[in-house]
Structures are given as structure tokens and as C-alpha cells.
PDB file of C-alpha atoms in Angstrom:
ATOM      1  CA  GLY A 640     -10.608  19.518   2.091  1.00 71.00           C
ATOM      2  CA  GLU A 641      -7.478  17.912   1.767  1.00 79.00           C
ATOM      3  CA  SER A 642      -5.316  18.491  -1.616  1.00 82.00           C
ATOM      4  CA  VAL A 643      -1.799  17.202  -1.968  1.00 86.00           C
ATOM      5  CA  GLY A 644       0.687  18.732  -4.430  1.00 82.00           C
ATOM      6  CA  LEU A 645       4.516  17.541  -5.984  1.00 76.00           C
ATOM      7  CA  HIS A 646       6.842  19.830  -6.809  1.00 72.00           C
ATOM      8  CA  LEU A 647       7.816  18.379  -9.979  1.00 82.00           C
ATOM      9  CA  PRO A 648       6.128  16.425 -12.992  1.00 88.00           C
ATOM     10  CA  THR A 649       9.742  15.143 -14.119  1.00 92.00           C
ATOM     11  CA  LEU A 650      12.614  14.489 -12.544  1.00 94.00           C
ATOM     12  CA  SER A 651      15.546  13.040 -14.431  1.00 96.00           C
ATOM     13  CA  VAL A 652      18.985  11.444 -12.602  1.00 96.00           C
ATOM     14  CA  GLN A 653      21.673   9.870 -13.611  1.00 97.00           C
ATOM     15  CA  GLU A 654      21.709   5.671 -12.781  1.00 97.00           C
ATOM     16  CA  GLY A 655      23.885   5.743  -9.067  1.00 97.00           C
ATOM     17  CA  ASP A 656      22.244   9.529  -8.053  1.00 97.00           C
ATOM     18  CA  SER A 657      19.928  10.132  -5.523  1.00 97.00           C
ATOM     19  CA  ALA A 658      16.792  11.521  -6.021  1.00 97.00           C
ATOM     20  CA  VAL A 659      14.411  13.355  -3.828  1.00 96.00           C
ATOM     21  CA  ILE A 660      10.383  13.612  -4.536  1.00 96.00           C
ATOM     22  CA  LYS A 661       8.581  16.079  -2.563  1.00 95.00           C
ATOM     23  CA  CYS A 662       5.108  16.628  -1.558  1.00 95.00           C
ATOM     24  CA  THR A 663       2.815  19.075  -0.070  1.00 95.00           C
ATOM     25  CA  TYR A 664       0.166  18.461   1.677  1.00 94.00           C
ATOM     26  CA  SER A 665      -2.461  21.320   3.336  1.00 93.00           C
ATOM     27  CA  ASP A 666      -4.501  19.854   5.909  1.00 91.00           C
ATOM     28  CA  SER A 667      -2.722  19.598   9.073  1.00 90.00           C
ATOM     29  CA  ALA A 668      -4.507  16.892  10.482  1.00 89.00           C
ATOM     30  CA  SER A 669      -3.511  14.402   7.579  1.00 91.00           C
ATOM     31  CA  ASN A 670      -2.038  11.602   9.843  1.00 91.00           C
ATOM     32  CA  TYR A 671      -0.733   8.844   7.420  1.00 93.00           C
ATOM     33  CA  PHE A 672       1.731   9.433   4.205  1.00 95.00           C
ATOM     34  CA  PRO A 673       2.164   6.553   1.489  1.00 96.00           C
ATOM     35  CA  TRP A 674       4.496   6.805  -1.395  1.00 97.00           C
ATOM     36  CA  TYR A 675       3.168   4.360  -4.282  1.00 96.00           C
ATOM     37  CA  LYS A 676       5.211   3.684  -7.784  1.00 97.00           C
ATOM     38  CA  GLN A 677       3.612   2.782 -10.280  1.00 95.00           C
ATOM     39  CA  GLU A 678       5.184   1.569 -13.947  1.00 94.00           C
ATOM     40  CA  LEU A 679       3.521   2.600 -17.342  1.00 89.00           C
ATOM     41  CA  GLY A 680       0.045   0.768 -17.600  1.00 86.00           C
ATOM     42  CA  LYS A 681       0.856  -1.330 -13.892  1.00 92.00           C
ATOM     43  CA  ARG A 682      -1.003  -0.904 -10.251  1.00 95.00           C
ATOM     44  CA  PRO A 683       0.184   1.561  -8.313  1.00 95.00           C
ATOM     45  CA  GLN A 684       2.548   0.074  -5.622  1.00 96.00           C
ATOM     46  CA  LEU A 685       2.903   0.872  -1.881  1.00 96.00           C
ATOM     47  CA  ILE A 686       6.728   1.014  -1.468  1.00 97.00           C
ATOM     48  CA  ILE A 687       6.705   3.443   1.933  1.00 97.00           C
ATOM     49  CA  ASP A 688       4.973   4.904   4.305  1.00 95.00           C
ATOM     50  CA  ILE A 689       4.879   7.249   7.248  1.00 95.00           C
ATOM     51  CA  ARG A 690       2.858   8.248   9.942  1.00 92.00           C
ATOM     52  CA  SER A 691       2.833  11.834  11.659  1.00 90.00           C
ATOM     53  CA  ASN A 692       4.702  10.572  15.215  1.00 89.00           C
ATOM     54  CA  VAL A 693       7.718   9.495  13.091  1.00 89.00           C
ATOM     55  CA  GLY A 694       9.147  12.005  11.139  1.00 92.00           C
ATOM     56  CA  GLU A 695      11.339   9.281   9.371  1.00 95.00           C
ATOM     57  CA  LYS A 696      11.455   6.072   7.976  1.00 95.00           C
ATOM     58  CA  LYS A 697      13.867   3.935   6.059  1.00 96.00           C
ATOM     59  CA  ASP A 698      13.601   0.752   4.035  1.00 95.00           C
ATOM     60  CA  GLN A 699      16.843  -0.446   2.056  1.00 96.00           C
ATOM     61  CA  ARG A 700      17.150   2.061  -0.832  1.00 97.00           C
ATOM     62  CA  ILE A 701      14.138   4.270   0.230  1.00 98.00           C
ATOM     63  CA  ALA A 702      13.272   7.221   2.878  1.00 98.00           C
ATOM     64  CA  VAL A 703      10.652   9.115   2.928  1.00 97.00           C
ATOM     65  CA  THR A 704      11.139  11.918   6.178  1.00 97.00           C
ATOM     66  CA  LEU A 705       7.944  14.297   7.427  1.00 96.00           C
ATOM     67  CA  ASN A 706       8.058  17.994   8.211  1.00 95.00           C
ATOM     68  CA  LYS A 707       4.645  18.831   9.931  1.00 93.00           C
ATOM     69  CA  THR A 708       5.205  22.174  10.698  1.00 93.00           C
ATOM     70  CA  ALA A 709       5.846  23.249   7.052  1.00 94.00           C
ATOM     71  CA  LYS A 710       3.214  20.631   5.597  1.00 94.00           C
ATOM     72  CA  HIS A 711       5.680  18.787   3.278  1.00 94.00           C
ATOM     73  CA  PHE A 712       7.235  15.030   2.833  1.00 95.00           C
ATOM     74  CA  SER A 713      10.057  13.215   0.729  1.00 96.00           C
ATOM     75  CA  LEU A 714      11.000  10.563  -1.138  1.00 97.00           C
ATOM     76  CA  HIS A 715      14.616   9.593  -0.850  1.00 98.00           C
ATOM     77  CA  ILE A 716      15.800   7.107  -2.959  1.00 98.00           C
ATOM     78  CA  THR A 717      19.366   6.337  -3.185  1.00 97.00           C
ATOM     79  CA  GLU A 718      21.956   4.672  -5.674  1.00 97.00           C
ATOM     80  CA  THR A 719      19.269   4.786  -8.144  1.00 97.00           C
ATOM     81  CA  GLN A 720      18.928   2.035 -10.973  1.00 97.00           C
ATOM     82  CA  PRO A 721      16.946   1.667 -14.032  1.00 95.00           C
ATOM     83  CA  GLU A 722      13.903  -0.495 -12.677  1.00 96.00           C
ATOM     84  CA  ASP A 723      13.610   2.763 -10.510  1.00 97.00           C
ATOM     85  CA  SER A 724      12.175   4.625 -13.503  1.00 97.00           C
ATOM     86  CA  ALA A 725       8.444   5.018 -12.717  1.00 97.00           C
ATOM     87  CA  VAL A 726       5.923   7.501 -11.841  1.00 95.00           C
ATOM     88  CA  TYR A 727       5.909   7.907  -8.271  1.00 96.00           C
ATOM     89  CA  PHE A 728       2.662   9.170  -6.431  1.00 95.00           C
ATOM     90  CA  CYS A 729       2.418  10.737  -2.560  1.00 95.00           C
ATOM     91  CA  ALA A 730      -1.064  10.718  -1.416  1.00 95.00           C
ATOM     92  CA  ALA A 731      -2.146  11.810   2.498  1.00 94.00           C
ATOM     93  CA  SER A 732      -4.982  10.863   4.735  1.00 90.00           C
ATOM     94  CA  ILE A 733      -6.841  11.681   7.653  1.00 83.00           C
ATOM     95  CA  ALA A 734      -7.782  10.090  10.949  1.00 73.00           C
ATOM     96  CA  GLY A 735     -11.335   9.452  10.907  1.00 66.00           C
ATOM     97  CA  THR A 736     -12.079   9.905   7.287  1.00 58.00           C
ATOM     98  CA  ALA A 737     -12.221   6.189   6.280  1.00 59.00           C
ATOM     99  CA  SER A 738      -8.467   6.320   5.028  1.00 69.00           C
ATOM    100  CA  LYS A 739      -9.712   8.359   1.723  1.00 81.00           C
ATOM    101  CA  LEU A 740      -6.378   8.421   0.342  1.00 89.00           C
ATOM    102  CA  THR A 741      -5.812  12.329  -1.611  1.00 91.00           C
ATOM    103  CA  PHE A 742      -3.411  11.897  -4.394  1.00 92.00           C
ATOM    104  CA  GLY A 743      -0.592  14.196  -6.165  1.00 90.00           C
ATOM    105  CA  THR A 744      -0.392  14.335  -9.709  1.00 88.00           C
ATOM    106  CA  GLY A 745       3.054  11.657  -9.769  1.00 90.00           C
ATOM    107  CA  THR A 746       6.671  12.800 -10.239  1.00 93.00           C
ATOM    108  CA  ARG A 747       7.984  10.826 -13.171  1.00 94.00           C
ATOM    109  CA  LEU A 748      10.955   9.267 -12.556  1.00 96.00           C
ATOM    110  CA  GLN A 749      13.620   8.803 -15.236  1.00 97.00           C
ATOM    111  CA  VAL A 750      17.120   7.112 -14.109  1.00 97.00           C
ATOM    112  CA  THR A 751      19.495   7.484 -17.278  1.00 95.00           C
ATOM    113  CA  LEU A 752      22.214   5.300 -17.774  1.00 90.00           C
TER     114      LEU A 752
ATOM    115  CA  ASP B 732       0.562  -9.815  -6.952  1.00 84.00           C
ATOM    116  CA  SER B 733      -1.243  -7.571  -4.316  1.00 85.00           C
ATOM    117  CA  GLY B 734      -3.875 -10.627  -4.042  1.00 94.00           C
ATOM    118  CA  VAL B 735      -6.319  -7.611  -5.528  1.00 97.00           C
ATOM    119  CA  THR B 736      -8.130  -9.303  -7.943  1.00 98.00           C
ATOM    120  CA  GLN B 737      -9.835  -7.015 -11.001  1.00 98.00           C
ATOM    121  CA  THR B 738     -12.262  -8.107 -13.872  1.00 98.00           C
ATOM    122  CA  PRO B 739     -12.460  -7.419 -16.707  1.00 98.00           C
ATOM    123  CA  LYS B 740      -8.699  -6.504 -17.661  1.00 97.00           C
ATOM    124  CA  HIS B 741     -10.160  -4.306 -20.420  1.00 97.00           C
ATOM    125  CA  LEU B 742     -13.417  -3.045 -21.800  1.00 97.00           C
ATOM    126  CA  ILE B 743     -14.383  -1.471 -24.825  1.00 98.00           C
ATOM    127  CA  THR B 744     -17.763  -0.067 -25.275  1.00 98.00           C
ATOM    128  CA  ALA B 745     -19.739   2.415 -26.520  1.00 98.00           C
ATOM    129  CA  THR B 746     -20.782   6.062 -25.388  1.00 98.00           C
ATOM    130  CA  GLY B 747     -24.367   5.545 -24.058  1.00 98.00           C
ATOM    131  CA  GLN B 748     -24.121   1.942 -22.571  1.00 98.00           C
ATOM    132  CA  ARG B 749     -23.307   0.605 -19.057  1.00 98.00           C
ATOM    133  CA  VAL B 750     -20.908  -1.484 -17.601  1.00 98.00           C
ATOM    134  CA  THR B 751     -19.758  -2.808 -14.709  1.00 98.00           C
ATOM    135  CA  LEU B 752     -16.503  -3.373 -12.828  1.00 98.00           C
ATOM    136  CA  ARG B 753     -15.658  -5.908 -10.458  1.00 98.00           C
ATOM    137  CA  CYS B 754     -12.686  -6.273  -7.427  1.00 98.00           C
ATOM    138  CA  SER B 755     -11.852  -8.709  -5.405  1.00 98.00           C
ATOM    139  CA  PRO B 756      -9.973  -7.658  -1.809  1.00 98.00           C
ATOM    140  CA  ARG B 757      -7.379  -9.326  -0.796  1.00 97.00           C
ATOM    141  CA  SER B 758      -8.126 -12.335   1.735  1.00 96.00           C
ATOM    142  CA  GLY B 759      -8.784 -10.945   5.167  1.00 94.00           C
ATOM    143  CA  ASP B 760      -9.414  -7.526   3.973  1.00 95.00           C
ATOM    144  CA  LEU B 761     -12.988  -6.011   4.678  1.00 95.00           C
ATOM    145  CA  SER B 762     -12.771  -2.389   3.009  1.00 94.00           C
ATOM    146  CA  VAL B 763     -12.622  -1.532  -0.537  1.00 96.00           C
ATOM    147  CA  TYR B 764     -12.307   1.453  -2.718  1.00 96.00           C
ATOM    148  CA  TRP B 765     -12.341   2.466  -6.086  1.00 97.00           C
ATOM    149  CA  TYR B 766      -9.849   5.133  -7.913  1.00 96.00           C
ATOM    150  CA  GLN B 767     -10.215   6.383 -11.192  1.00 96.00           C
ATOM    151  CA  GLN B 768      -6.914   7.178 -13.382  1.00 94.00           C
ATOM    152  CA  SER B 769      -7.553   8.882 -16.434  1.00 90.00           C
ATOM    153  CA  LEU B 770      -4.729   9.612 -19.107  1.00 78.00           C
ATOM    154  CA  ASP B 771      -1.709  11.662 -17.413  1.00 65.00           C
ATOM    155  CA  GLN B 772      -3.915  12.030 -14.280  1.00 71.00           C
ATOM    156  CA  GLY B 773      -3.480  11.261 -10.359  1.00 81.00           C
ATOM    157  CA  LEU B 774      -5.947   9.184  -9.059  1.00 90.00           C
ATOM    158  CA  GLN B 775      -9.130  10.118  -8.064  1.00 92.00           C
ATOM    159  CA  PHE B 776     -10.470   8.615  -5.193  1.00 93.00           C
ATOM    160  CA  LEU B 777     -14.071   7.818  -6.115  1.00 95.00           C
ATOM    161  CA  ILE B 778     -15.924   5.266  -3.421  1.00 95.00           C
ATOM    162  CA  GLN B 779     -15.046   3.187  -0.019  1.00 94.00           C
ATOM    163  CA  TYR B 780     -17.059   0.442   1.383  1.00 94.00           C
ATOM    164  CA  TYR B 781     -16.654  -1.132   4.508  1.00 93.00           C
ATOM    165  CA  ASN B 782     -18.231  -4.809   5.231  1.00 94.00           C
ATOM    166  CA  GLY B 783     -20.825  -4.389   2.989  1.00 95.00           C
ATOM    167  CA  GLU B 784     -21.662  -0.669   3.544  1.00 94.00           C
ATOM    168  CA  GLU B 785     -20.762   2.676   2.224  1.00 94.00           C
ATOM    169  CA  ARG B 786     -18.152   4.363   4.371  1.00 90.00           C
ATOM    170  CA  ALA B 787     -16.629   7.417   2.013  1.00 89.00           C
ATOM    171  CA  LYS B 788     -17.897   9.369  -1.443  1.00 91.00           C
ATOM    172  CA  GLY B 789     -15.600  11.095  -3.322  1.00 91.00           C
ATOM    173  CA  ASN B 790     -16.166  13.235  -6.847  1.00 85.00           C
ATOM    174  CA  ILE B 791     -17.915   9.960  -7.840  1.00 93.00           C
ATOM    175  CA  LEU B 792     -20.662  10.811 -10.732  1.00 95.00           C
ATOM    176  CA  GLU B 793     -24.180  10.323 -10.306  1.00 96.00           C
ATOM    177  CA  ARG B 794     -24.160   8.217 -13.379  1.00 97.00           C
ATOM    178  CA  PHE B 795     -21.399   5.892 -11.248  1.00 97.00           C
ATOM    179  CA  SER B 796     -22.679   3.482  -8.237  1.00 97.00           C
ATOM    180  CA  ALA B 797     -21.087   0.635  -5.964  1.00 97.00           C
ATOM    181  CA  GLN B 798     -21.917  -1.705  -3.674  1.00 97.00           C
ATOM    182  CA  GLN B 799     -19.866  -4.636  -1.799  1.00 98.00           C
ATOM    183  CA  PHE B 800     -21.895  -7.769  -1.330  1.00 97.00           C
ATOM    184  CA  PRO B 801     -21.674 -10.283   1.645  1.00 97.00           C
ATOM    185  CA  ASP B 802     -18.587 -12.255   0.268  1.00 96.00           C
ATOM    186  CA  LEU B 803     -16.970  -8.730   0.259  1.00 97.00           C
ATOM    187  CA  HIS B 804     -15.960  -8.169  -3.384  1.00 97.00           C
ATOM    188  CA  SER B 805     -17.536  -5.368  -5.203  1.00 98.00           C
ATOM    189  CA  GLU B 806     -18.765  -3.523  -8.621  1.00 98.00           C
ATOM    190  CA  LEU B 807     -18.470  -0.010  -9.814  1.00 98.00           C
ATOM    191  CA  ASN B 808     -21.178   0.619 -12.049  1.00 98.00           C
ATOM    192  CA  LEU B 809     -21.469   3.034 -14.959  1.00 98.00           C
ATOM    193  CA  SER B 810     -23.977   3.754 -16.628  1.00 97.00           C
ATOM    194  CA  SER B 811     -24.920   6.635 -19.587  1.00 98.00           C
ATOM    195  CA  LEU B 812     -21.319   6.158 -20.102  1.00 98.00           C
ATOM    196  CA  GLU B 813     -19.141   9.169 -22.062  1.00 97.00           C
ATOM    197  CA  LEU B 814     -16.421   9.259 -24.006  1.00 96.00           C
ATOM    198  CA  GLY B 815     -14.325  11.169 -21.016  1.00 94.00           C
ATOM    199  CA  ASP B 816     -14.986   7.872 -18.943  1.00 96.00           C
ATOM    200  CA  SER B 817     -12.601   6.605 -20.193  1.00 96.00           C
ATOM    201  CA  ALA B 818      -9.718   5.364 -17.989  1.00 96.00           C
ATOM    202  CA  LEU B 819      -8.115   3.168 -15.116  1.00 96.00           C
ATOM    203  CA  TYR B 820     -10.396   1.950 -12.589  1.00 97.00           C
ATOM    204  CA  PHE B 821      -8.489   0.435  -9.906  1.00 97.00           C
ATOM    205  CA  CYS B 822      -9.952  -1.111  -6.975  1.00 97.00           C
ATOM    206  CA  ALA B 823      -8.149  -1.020  -3.588  1.00 97.00           C
ATOM    207  CA  SER B 824      -8.353  -3.277  -0.510  1.00 96.00           C
ATOM    208  CA  SER B 825      -7.314  -3.004   3.337  1.00 93.00           C
ATOM    209  CA  VAL B 826      -8.182  -4.403   6.628  1.00 92.00           C
ATOM    210  CA  GLY B 827     -10.755  -1.433   7.351  1.00 85.00           C
ATOM    211  CA  GLY B 828     -12.394  -1.189  10.546  1.00 80.00           C
ATOM    212  CA  SER B 829      -9.923   0.773  12.363  1.00 79.00           C
ATOM    213  CA  ARG B 830     -10.432   5.022  12.883  1.00 77.00           C
ATOM    214  CA  GLU B 831      -7.336   5.550  11.550  1.00 81.00           C
ATOM    215  CA  PRO B 832      -5.834   5.099   8.135  1.00 84.00           C
ATOM    216  CA  ASP B 833      -4.746   1.846   6.743  1.00 85.00           C
ATOM    217  CA  THR B 834      -2.437   0.541   4.060  1.00 90.00           C
ATOM    218  CA  GLN B 835      -4.006   0.636   1.177  1.00 93.00           C
ATOM    219  CA  TYR B 836      -3.158  -2.438  -1.781  1.00 95.00           C
ATOM    220  CA  PHE B 837      -4.076  -2.010  -4.867  1.00 97.00           C
ATOM    221  CA  GLY B 838      -6.134  -3.985  -7.990  1.00 97.00           C
ATOM    222  CA  PRO B 839      -4.093  -4.516 -11.392  1.00 97.00           C
ATOM    223  CA  GLY B 840      -6.930  -2.315 -12.712  1.00 97.00           C
ATOM    224  CA  THR B 841      -9.359  -2.349 -15.477  1.00 97.00           C
ATOM    225  CA  ARG B 842      -9.481   0.075 -18.632  1.00 96.00           C
ATOM    226  CA  LEU B 843     -12.599   1.300 -19.876  1.00 97.00           C
ATOM    227  CA  THR B 844     -11.910   2.972 -23.502  1.00 97.00           C
ATOM    228  CA  VAL B 845     -15.491   4.110 -24.581  1.00 97.00           C
ATOM    229  CA  LEU B 846     -15.833   5.353 -28.095  1.00 96.00           C
TER     230      LEU B 846
END
């Protein structure tokens, strides 16, 4: 089955810097890749997603890039702010599997002042 | 607020007991998903229902079961509870019905503590 891996369990950046979190996936049939942000004790919130027919998607300070050849996708956050501090989960889904999401273990992003 | 509701917010019970967690999807969503999140762990997919029928199953224990009712709300039943079942249980919903994956919106979760 599909497996999803995150390269960094934690990432610390200074306020205003950029943060990049990379995620790999195993199944080349995966075609939907969302990123969720989860604050402590709260629900995962979708922040951006990308489908396999697109290489990059941007929404204000957040962007996601997809490299299908290398089977990885990355979350980019620019001009980080303290409120960006949270755990970020990547996930992947395969068409025809009823949208079942396979999640990575999460990267804790800490934005320091 | 995602529009997905879950009750109760917290549940404390003893080993061997049985509990029921409830989820109401967003208005218009036909698919409901259940996920388990243990301490410092990622989200593990348990089971999915679409319009009342089971659509996909993940690593769901035999002691766990779920159903989706005609009004589209779903319940996750956990029985013969063990200490290791303590976790956050999230429900998510999506429109569903398409062969392509669609966006899932998560509820606030139920924190289950088994003592």
C-alpha cells in the first residue's frame, strides 16, 4: 500500500524566514496531495492541496510543489509568523480508493521571534 | 469551523468498556471518514462510509465498528477497550461520489482516555 514519509520531525525557523517541509510518497498512482496544519489539541485544517496534473500551487504565503518523477512534494511557507507554529501533516491519496488519505507522521514547525 | 461536528469532546472510561463516538458531516457531504491519532503520532485511517455504505477500510481493529445512518451522521463504536486505545479520534467528511479523491474536512475530534 501507499506510504508517506516526512524528512524532518521538527523544523525551527526565525520569524520572517521561509520554511520548506518535504514529503515523499511511494505509490506512483497517487494523484492528490493535501497539507494539513494542526495546532495542539485542535483538528487538522487543510491549508493547501495539489493534484498530480499540476506542478505548483500557491495561496498567499503558502505554496506546494510536486515532483512526480522523484515522488515528493513540498510545502513552502514564506515570511513565517509565530502563528505558523504547528504540526504540519502531508498526505496522499490514489484515485479509485475512495479518497482514503495516507498521512505522514508530521513535522513540528517552530517559528521563533 | 469546518462544519463537521463530533460528540462528545472528551470521554474517560475504563478498560473493557464500550463507547460510541458520533459525527455529523458538513451539509451536503455524503462521505464520512474516521481517523485515530495517538500521542505524537500521525493520523491513521480507520474506515470510510459513503451514503450509508462502507467504502474503504484501513487498520481498524475487530473490536471497532462503525456505521452511517440515513441522515448521514456516523457512529464509531469501540468495545473491549484497552489502554492503548486512548487517542484522539477524528471524523472527516467530503462530498464523495467521485472516483477522484476530494477534499476532506475534519471535525474537532473526540479525546478518548481509557484508564
